[in-house]
Amino acid sequence: YRTSPEGKIIEANPALVDMLGYPNRESLINTDIKDIYVKSDSRENELLLLKENDIVINHRIQLYRYDKRIIFVKDTARSIKDKNNDILYYEGSLEDITERIQAELALRESEQNLRTINAEKDKFFSIIAHDLINSFNSMIGFSDILAERFDTFNPGTQKEYLQVIHQSILNSYKLLENLLLWSRSQSGVIEFDPERINLYGLVNDALELLKQAAHKKLILLLNNVPETTIVYADKNMVLTILRNLINNAIKFTPQNGKISVSAEPIQIEGKKMIEVCVNDTGIG
């Protein structure tokens, strides 16, 4: 190509016309060069480089094609001057590097996603390991006491200890279920299976699974969801979300605190929805 110092396209060869998708050479030449650059300062920056060095090599810019699709190019240009050292025109060549740039961007995005997934995995495994250890410590501790002193306990105490062990087993099972669900979600094989469910009952299930952990900290758990609330959702997904939110609330709520789950109807873009809130008296 050749362009005048004022920014008019003087000449363009068939390859450039084809690269930019113009119907013919005349339509490209009659186009305001400012309309081709995606970033308004790209040409100004390039002219500054040419003013300093009289040549620019592999300068990366973004251009609009005739159909307004954006392409990435490498521009190699030089200043052509007369005997008085005045610029007659600029000439150069463009190389379309869109596919290469898109591959680089895809690779960066993939690397970022991988780092994010690994960070989430490490955090998730850390939480699961911590909670599993707590559950097993509870089971081991209470079962040891029962094994050594079973005959000295009255039936009420025996039942109480067995209930603690039972709850710890349930917690461990749910933690492992969480782990498997997370693993399936990361591999993309988890299926969305919605059905009509009673939200009040589902919240009760979630609170029941975590009542032992709340009891240790004297935290009051409240289900404030209206008993007749029916939703169309995936039962396992909603239960997992509720369990994780409530469990998180228990961890960060001090002793004698309160955690409540509520729900109220809302509308989003004309669609009837149910907004569920897990409120606690913790630091969050």
mmCIF file of C-alpha atoms in Angstrom:
data_model
loop_
_atom_site.group_PDB
_atom_site.id
_atom_site.type_symbol
_atom_site.label_atom_id
_atom_site.label_comp_id
_atom_site.label_asym_id
_atom_site.label_seq_id
_atom_site.Cartn_x
_atom_site.Cartn_y
_atom_site.Cartn_z
ATOM 1 C CA TYR A 1 0.000 0.000 0.000
ATOM 2 C CA ARG A 2 0.874 3.671 -0.228
ATOM 3 C CA THR A 3 -0.677 6.486 1.820
ATOM 4 C CA SER A 4 -0.217 10.235 1.691
ATOM 5 C CA PRO A 5 1.059 12.225 4.700
ATOM 6 C CA GLU A 6 -2.532 13.497 5.098
ATOM 7 C CA GLY A 7 -3.840 9.936 5.456
ATOM 8 C CA LYS A 8 -5.298 9.264 1.989
ATOM 9 C CA ILE A 9 -4.843 5.788 0.532
ATOM 10 C CA ILE A 10 -2.956 6.274 -2.760
ATOM 11 C CA GLU A 11 -2.369 2.689 -3.811
ATOM 12 C CA ALA A 12 -3.368 -0.822 -2.717
ATOM 13 C CA ASN A 13 -2.514 -4.099 -4.404
ATOM 14 C CA PRO A 14 -5.047 -6.915 -4.964
ATOM 15 C CA ALA A 15 -3.745 -8.921 -1.971
ATOM 16 C CA LEU A 16 -4.486 -6.048 0.419
ATOM 17 C CA VAL A 17 -7.901 -5.443 -1.144
ATOM 18 C CA ASP A 18 -8.685 -9.131 -0.624
ATOM 19 C CA MET A 19 -7.294 -9.165 2.932
ATOM 20 C CA LEU A 20 -9.538 -6.270 3.939
ATOM 21 C CA GLY A 21 -12.507 -7.755 2.083
ATOM 22 C CA TYR A 22 -13.268 -4.756 -0.140
ATOM 23 C CA PRO A 23 -15.194 -5.305 -3.383
ATOM 24 C CA ASN A 24 -12.450 -3.655 -5.447
ATOM 25 C CA ARG A 25 -9.390 -1.412 -5.329
ATOM 26 C CA GLU A 26 -11.368 1.788 -5.919
ATOM 27 C CA SER A 27 -13.686 1.227 -2.947
ATOM 28 C CA LEU A 28 -10.677 0.791 -0.650
ATOM 29 C CA ILE A 29 -8.845 3.846 -1.999
ATOM 30 C CA ASN A 30 -11.942 5.983 -1.524
ATOM 31 C CA THR A 31 -12.261 4.914 2.118
ATOM 32 C CA ASP A 32 -11.129 7.292 4.869
ATOM 33 C CA ILE A 33 -8.105 5.615 6.397
ATOM 34 C CA LYS A 34 -9.328 6.577 9.885
ATOM 35 C CA ASP A 35 -12.297 4.255 9.355
ATOM 36 C CA ILE A 36 -9.977 1.299 8.888
ATOM 37 C CA TYR A 37 -8.078 1.577 12.176
ATOM 38 C CA VAL A 38 -9.849 0.038 15.188
ATOM 39 C CA LYS A 39 -7.999 2.233 17.665
ATOM 40 C CA SER A 40 -7.935 5.902 16.756
ATOM 41 C CA ASP A 41 -4.405 6.422 18.047
ATOM 42 C CA SER A 42 -2.863 3.496 16.134
ATOM 43 C CA ARG A 43 -2.006 5.560 13.053
ATOM 44 C CA GLU A 44 -0.711 8.475 15.121
ATOM 45 C CA ASN A 45 1.600 6.146 17.044
ATOM 46 C CA GLU A 46 2.853 4.600 13.827
ATOM 47 C CA LEU A 47 3.539 8.021 12.276
ATOM 48 C CA LEU A 48 5.545 9.004 15.362
ATOM 49 C CA LEU A 49 7.685 5.902 14.930
ATOM 50 C CA LEU A 50 8.163 6.679 11.251
ATOM 51 C CA LYS A 51 9.122 10.257 12.082
ATOM 52 C CA GLU A 52 11.816 8.997 14.429
ATOM 53 C CA ASN A 53 13.203 6.124 12.356
ATOM 54 C CA ASP A 54 11.784 6.433 8.807
ATOM 55 C CA ILE A 55 10.865 2.739 9.099
ATOM 56 C CA VAL A 56 8.572 0.547 11.181
ATOM 57 C CA ILE A 57 8.953 -3.235 11.247
ATOM 58 C CA ASN A 58 6.238 -5.687 12.343
ATOM 59 C CA HIS A 59 4.135 -3.092 14.129
ATOM 60 C CA ARG A 60 0.998 -4.821 15.455
ATOM 61 C CA ILE A 61 -2.318 -3.076 14.862
ATOM 62 C CA GLN A 62 -6.000 -3.929 14.557
ATOM 63 C CA LEU A 63 -7.937 -3.066 11.403
ATOM 64 C CA TYR A 64 -11.573 -3.202 10.342
ATOM 65 C CA ARG A 65 -12.391 -5.253 7.286
ATOM 66 C CA TYR A 66 -15.094 -4.064 4.887
ATOM 67 C CA ASP A 67 -17.618 -6.255 6.778
ATOM 68 C CA LYS A 68 -16.484 -4.619 10.081
ATOM 69 C CA ARG A 69 -14.833 -7.793 11.270
ATOM 70 C CA ILE A 70 -11.640 -7.012 13.192
ATOM 71 C CA ILE A 71 -8.343 -8.511 12.093
ATOM 72 C CA PHE A 72 -4.864 -8.335 13.610
ATOM 73 C CA VAL A 73 -2.031 -7.381 11.274
ATOM 74 C CA LYS A 74 1.696 -6.735 11.316
ATOM 75 C CA ASP A 75 2.609 -3.542 9.497
ATOM 76 C CA THR A 76 6.039 -2.947 8.005
ATOM 77 C CA ALA A 77 6.281 0.574 6.565
ATOM 78 C CA ARG A 78 8.765 3.252 5.554
ATOM 79 C CA SER A 79 8.797 6.941 4.689
ATOM 80 C CA ILE A 80 9.533 7.942 1.092
ATOM 81 C CA LYS A 81 11.020 11.449 0.890
ATOM 82 C CA ASP A 82 12.047 13.900 -1.813
ATOM 83 C CA LYS A 83 15.450 15.560 -2.180
ATOM 84 C CA ASN A 84 14.418 18.217 0.339
ATOM 85 C CA ASN A 85 13.719 15.496 2.898
ATOM 86 C CA ASP A 86 9.998 16.158 2.773
ATOM 87 C CA ILE A 87 7.717 13.118 2.982
ATOM 88 C CA LEU A 88 6.117 12.240 -0.338
ATOM 89 C CA TYR A 89 4.190 9.213 0.944
ATOM 90 C CA TYR A 90 4.398 6.159 3.163
ATOM 91 C CA GLU A 91 4.519 2.677 1.737
ATOM 92 C CA GLY A 92 4.467 -0.723 3.326
ATOM 93 C CA SER A 93 2.959 -4.153 3.562
ATOM 94 C CA LEU A 94 0.527 -5.819 5.945
ATOM 95 C CA GLU A 95 0.497 -9.418 7.147
ATOM 96 C CA ASP A 96 -2.711 -10.898 8.552
ATOM 97 C CA ILE A 97 -1.828 -12.558 11.873
ATOM 98 C CA THR A 98 -5.391 -12.935 13.191
ATOM 99 C CA GLU A 99 -5.275 -16.726 13.497
ATOM 100 C CA ARG A 100 -1.953 -16.560 15.333
ATOM 101 C CA ILE A 101 -3.241 -13.912 17.759
ATOM 102 C CA GLN A 102 -6.461 -15.830 18.363
ATOM 103 C CA ALA A 103 -4.424 -18.954 19.075
ATOM 104 C CA GLU A 104 -2.282 -16.995 21.538
ATOM 105 C CA LEU A 105 -5.384 -15.552 23.232
ATOM 106 C CA ALA A 106 -6.990 -18.996 23.406
ATOM 107 C CA LEU A 107 -3.813 -20.399 24.938
ATOM 108 C CA ARG A 108 -3.680 -17.604 27.522
ATOM 109 C CA GLU A 109 -7.349 -18.121 28.351
ATOM 110 C CA SER A 110 -6.783 -21.862 28.673
ATOM 111 C CA GLU A 111 -3.808 -21.293 30.980
ATOM 112 C CA GLN A 112 -5.841 -18.864 33.092
ATOM 113 C CA ASN A 113 -8.736 -21.306 33.301
ATOM 114 C CA LEU A 114 -6.344 -24.062 34.308
ATOM 115 C CA ARG A 115 -4.833 -21.880 37.038
ATOM 116 C CA THR A 116 -8.315 -20.986 38.265
ATOM 117 C CA ILE A 117 -9.442 -24.620 38.285
ATOM 118 C CA ASN A 118 -6.283 -25.698 40.113
ATOM 119 C CA ALA A 119 -6.734 -22.948 42.702
ATOM 120 C CA GLU A 120 -10.375 -23.930 43.189
ATOM 121 C CA LYS A 121 -9.403 -27.579 43.410
ATOM 122 C CA ASP A 122 -6.711 -26.901 46.020
ATOM 123 C CA LYS A 123 -9.079 -24.759 48.075
ATOM 124 C CA PHE A 124 -11.909 -27.265 47.737
ATOM 125 C CA PHE A 125 -9.723 -30.219 48.695
ATOM 126 C CA SER A 126 -8.352 -28.262 51.651
ATOM 127 C CA ILE A 127 -11.872 -27.561 52.932
ATOM 128 C CA ILE A 128 -13.015 -31.150 52.339
ATOM 129 C CA ALA A 129 -9.903 -32.580 54.036
ATOM 130 C CA HIS A 130 -10.345 -30.284 57.045
ATOM 131 C CA ASP A 131 -14.013 -31.163 57.452
ATOM 132 C CA LEU A 132 -13.437 -34.863 56.911
ATOM 133 C CA ILE A 133 -10.721 -34.899 59.564
ATOM 134 C CA ASN A 134 -13.077 -33.171 61.997
ATOM 135 C CA SER A 135 -15.830 -35.701 61.261
ATOM 136 C CA PHE A 136 -13.519 -38.684 61.634
ATOM 137 C CA ASN A 137 -11.981 -37.267 64.812
ATOM 138 C CA SER A 138 -15.481 -36.976 66.222
ATOM 139 C CA MET A 139 -16.376 -40.532 65.201
ATOM 140 C CA ILE A 140 -13.105 -41.962 66.524
ATOM 141 C CA GLY A 141 -13.300 -40.022 69.785
ATOM 142 C CA PHE A 142 -16.887 -40.906 70.657
ATOM 143 C CA SER A 143 -16.573 -44.529 69.463
ATOM 144 C CA ASP A 144 -13.431 -44.966 71.616
ATOM 145 C CA ILE A 145 -15.289 -43.680 74.670
ATOM 146 C CA LEU A 146 -18.256 -45.947 73.926
ATOM 147 C CA ALA A 147 -16.004 -48.968 73.378
ATOM 148 C CA GLU A 148 -14.135 -48.425 76.657
ATOM 149 C CA ARG A 149 -17.001 -47.278 78.909
ATOM 150 C CA PHE A 150 -20.164 -48.594 77.269
ATOM 151 C CA ASP A 151 -21.290 -50.577 80.322
ATOM 152 C CA THR A 152 -20.860 -47.589 82.634
ATOM 153 C CA PHE A 153 -23.161 -45.335 80.606
ATOM 154 C CA ASN A 154 -26.894 -45.246 81.011
ATOM 155 C CA PRO A 155 -29.020 -45.842 77.866
ATOM 156 C CA GLY A 156 -29.612 -42.109 77.405
ATOM 157 C CA THR A 157 -25.889 -41.348 77.264
ATOM 158 C CA GLN A 158 -25.260 -44.312 74.996
ATOM 159 C CA LYS A 159 -27.929 -43.065 72.587
ATOM 160 C CA GLU A 160 -26.534 -39.527 72.710
ATOM 161 C CA TYR A 161 -23.046 -40.725 71.802
ATOM 162 C CA LEU A 162 -24.388 -42.939 69.006
ATOM 163 C CA GLN A 163 -26.340 -39.981 67.602
ATOM 164 C CA VAL A 164 -23.149 -37.912 67.503
ATOM 165 C CA ILE A 165 -21.347 -40.729 65.654
ATOM 166 C CA HIS A 166 -24.299 -41.135 63.293
ATOM 167 C CA GLN A 167 -24.338 -37.410 62.515
ATOM 168 C CA SER A 168 -20.583 -37.428 61.883
ATOM 169 C CA ILE A 169 -21.015 -40.320 59.457
ATOM 170 C CA LEU A 170 -23.766 -38.406 57.647
ATOM 171 C CA ASN A 171 -21.549 -35.323 57.448
ATOM 172 C CA SER A 172 -18.677 -37.374 56.033
ATOM 173 C CA TYR A 173 -20.966 -38.948 53.482
ATOM 174 C CA LYS A 174 -22.259 -35.553 52.376
ATOM 175 C CA LEU A 175 -18.721 -34.208 52.122
ATOM 176 C CA LEU A 176 -17.726 -37.092 49.881
ATOM 177 C CA GLU A 177 -20.918 -36.548 47.878
ATOM 178 C CA ASN A 178 -19.885 -32.911 47.462
ATOM 179 C CA LEU A 179 -16.473 -34.026 46.278
ATOM 180 C CA LEU A 180 -17.949 -36.375 43.676
ATOM 181 C CA LEU A 181 -20.422 -33.730 42.521
ATOM 182 C CA TRP A 182 -17.631 -31.179 42.129
ATOM 183 C CA SER A 183 -15.537 -33.724 40.199
ATOM 184 C CA ARG A 184 -18.454 -34.409 37.840
ATOM 185 C CA SER A 185 -19.094 -30.704 37.343
ATOM 186 C CA GLN A 186 -15.444 -30.113 36.385
ATOM 187 C CA SER A 187 -15.525 -32.926 33.826
ATOM 188 C CA GLY A 188 -18.723 -31.528 32.301
ATOM 189 C CA VAL A 189 -20.789 -34.699 32.815
ATOM 190 C CA ILE A 190 -23.179 -33.353 35.443
ATOM 191 C CA GLU A 191 -26.769 -33.283 34.257
ATOM 192 C CA PHE A 192 -29.436 -30.730 35.090
ATOM 193 C CA ASP A 193 -32.547 -32.652 36.149
ATOM 194 C CA PRO A 194 -35.225 -30.196 37.325
ATOM 195 C CA GLU A 195 -38.489 -31.201 38.988
ATOM 196 C CA ARG A 196 -41.184 -29.670 41.196
ATOM 197 C CA ILE A 197 -39.889 -29.716 44.774
ATOM 198 C CA ASN A 198 -40.975 -28.291 48.117
ATOM 199 C CA LEU A 199 -38.313 -25.753 49.002
ATOM 200 C CA TYR A 200 -39.255 -25.683 52.686
ATOM 201 C CA GLY A 201 -38.647 -29.421 52.965
ATOM 202 C CA LEU A 202 -35.370 -29.175 51.086
ATOM 203 C CA VAL A 203 -34.129 -26.431 53.426
ATOM 204 C CA ASN A 204 -35.102 -28.643 56.369
ATOM 205 C CA ASP A 205 -32.973 -31.439 54.888
ATOM 206 C CA ALA A 206 -29.986 -29.110 54.554
ATOM 207 C CA LEU A 207 -30.379 -27.795 58.118
ATOM 208 C CA GLU A 208 -30.768 -31.328 59.479
ATOM 209 C CA LEU A 209 -27.460 -32.368 57.925
ATOM 210 C CA LEU A 210 -25.650 -29.488 59.612
ATOM 211 C CA LYS A 211 -27.470 -29.197 62.937
ATOM 212 C CA GLN A 212 -24.708 -31.026 64.811
ATOM 213 C CA ALA A 213 -22.057 -28.570 63.642
ATOM 214 C CA ALA A 214 -24.339 -25.673 64.600
ATOM 215 C CA HIS A 215 -25.142 -27.231 67.990
ATOM 216 C CA LYS A 216 -21.451 -27.322 68.910
ATOM 217 C CA LYS A 217 -21.315 -23.529 68.552
ATOM 218 C CA LEU A 218 -24.783 -22.974 70.087
ATOM 219 C CA ILE A 219 -25.957 -21.494 66.795
ATOM 220 C CA LEU A 220 -29.698 -21.313 66.174
ATOM 221 C CA LEU A 221 -30.820 -22.570 62.749
ATOM 222 C CA LEU A 222 -34.117 -21.203 61.414
ATOM 223 C CA ASN A 223 -36.136 -22.223 58.368
ATOM 224 C CA ASN A 224 -38.170 -19.149 57.445
ATOM 225 C CA VAL A 225 -39.191 -20.429 54.025
ATOM 226 C CA PRO A 226 -43.000 -20.571 53.626
ATOM 227 C CA GLU A 227 -44.064 -24.220 53.904
ATOM 228 C CA THR A 228 -46.021 -24.124 50.644
ATOM 229 C CA THR A 229 -43.130 -22.833 48.493
ATOM 230 C CA ILE A 230 -42.849 -25.018 45.398
ATOM 231 C CA VAL A 231 -39.992 -24.503 42.931
ATOM 232 C CA TYR A 232 -38.933 -26.101 39.669
ATOM 233 C CA ALA A 233 -35.259 -26.923 40.125
ATOM 234 C CA ASP A 234 -32.635 -29.657 40.345
ATOM 235 C CA LYS A 235 -33.006 -31.064 43.857
ATOM 236 C CA ASN A 236 -29.399 -32.202 44.250
ATOM 237 C CA MET A 237 -27.945 -28.945 42.944
ATOM 238 C CA VAL A 238 -30.118 -26.784 45.216
ATOM 239 C CA LEU A 239 -29.383 -28.997 48.224
ATOM 240 C CA THR A 240 -25.650 -28.785 47.540
ATOM 241 C CA ILE A 241 -25.786 -24.983 47.260
ATOM 242 C CA LEU A 242 -27.846 -24.661 50.448
ATOM 243 C CA ARG A 243 -25.560 -27.012 52.341
ATOM 244 C CA ASN A 244 -22.442 -25.147 51.260
ATOM 245 C CA LEU A 245 -23.877 -21.706 52.110
ATOM 246 C CA ILE A 246 -25.188 -22.837 55.514
ATOM 247 C CA ASN A 247 -21.954 -24.663 56.301
ATOM 248 C CA ASN A 248 -19.985 -21.536 55.432
ATOM 249 C CA ALA A 249 -22.293 -19.463 57.632
ATOM 250 C CA ILE A 250 -21.719 -21.836 60.561
ATOM 251 C CA LYS A 251 -17.947 -21.549 60.177
ATOM 252 C CA PHE A 252 -17.969 -17.758 60.290
ATOM 253 C CA THR A 253 -20.702 -17.189 62.858
ATOM 254 C CA PRO A 254 -19.570 -16.918 66.492
ATOM 255 C CA GLN A 255 -21.123 -18.854 69.352
ATOM 256 C CA ASN A 256 -24.734 -18.078 70.260
ATOM 257 C CA GLY A 257 -25.304 -16.726 66.759
ATOM 258 C CA LYS A 258 -28.228 -17.255 64.430
ATOM 259 C CA ILE A 259 -28.569 -18.476 60.850
ATOM 260 C CA SER A 260 -31.832 -18.228 58.948
ATOM 261 C CA VAL A 261 -32.886 -19.336 55.491
ATOM 262 C CA SER A 262 -35.675 -17.393 53.813
ATOM 263 C CA ALA A 263 -37.273 -17.198 50.375
ATOM 264 C CA GLU A 264 -39.498 -14.727 48.609
ATOM 265 C CA PRO A 265 -40.992 -14.451 45.106
ATOM 266 C CA ILE A 266 -39.408 -12.009 42.655
ATOM 267 C CA GLN A 267 -39.644 -11.313 38.942
ATOM 268 C CA ILE A 268 -36.688 -11.242 36.553
ATOM 269 C CA GLU A 269 -37.406 -10.181 32.978
ATOM 270 C CA GLY A 270 -41.061 -11.022 33.503
ATOM 271 C CA LYS A 271 -40.343 -14.526 34.825
ATOM 272 C CA LYS A 272 -41.487 -15.639 38.269
ATOM 273 C CA MET A 273 -38.511 -16.687 40.378
ATOM 274 C CA ILE A 274 -37.770 -17.476 44.026
ATOM 275 C CA GLU A 275 -34.905 -15.642 45.712
ATOM 276 C CA VAL A 276 -33.331 -17.651 48.530
ATOM 277 C CA CYS A 277 -31.287 -15.946 51.246
ATOM 278 C CA VAL A 278 -28.983 -17.476 53.857
ATOM 279 C CA ASN A 279 -28.525 -14.831 56.565
ATOM 280 C CA ASP A 280 -26.182 -15.120 59.533
ATOM 281 C CA THR A 281 -24.939 -13.000 62.415
ATOM 282 C CA GLY A 282 -21.300 -13.655 61.551
ATOM 283 C CA ILE A 283 -18.587 -11.385 60.201
ATOM 284 C CA GLY A 284 -19.753 -11.406 56.562
#
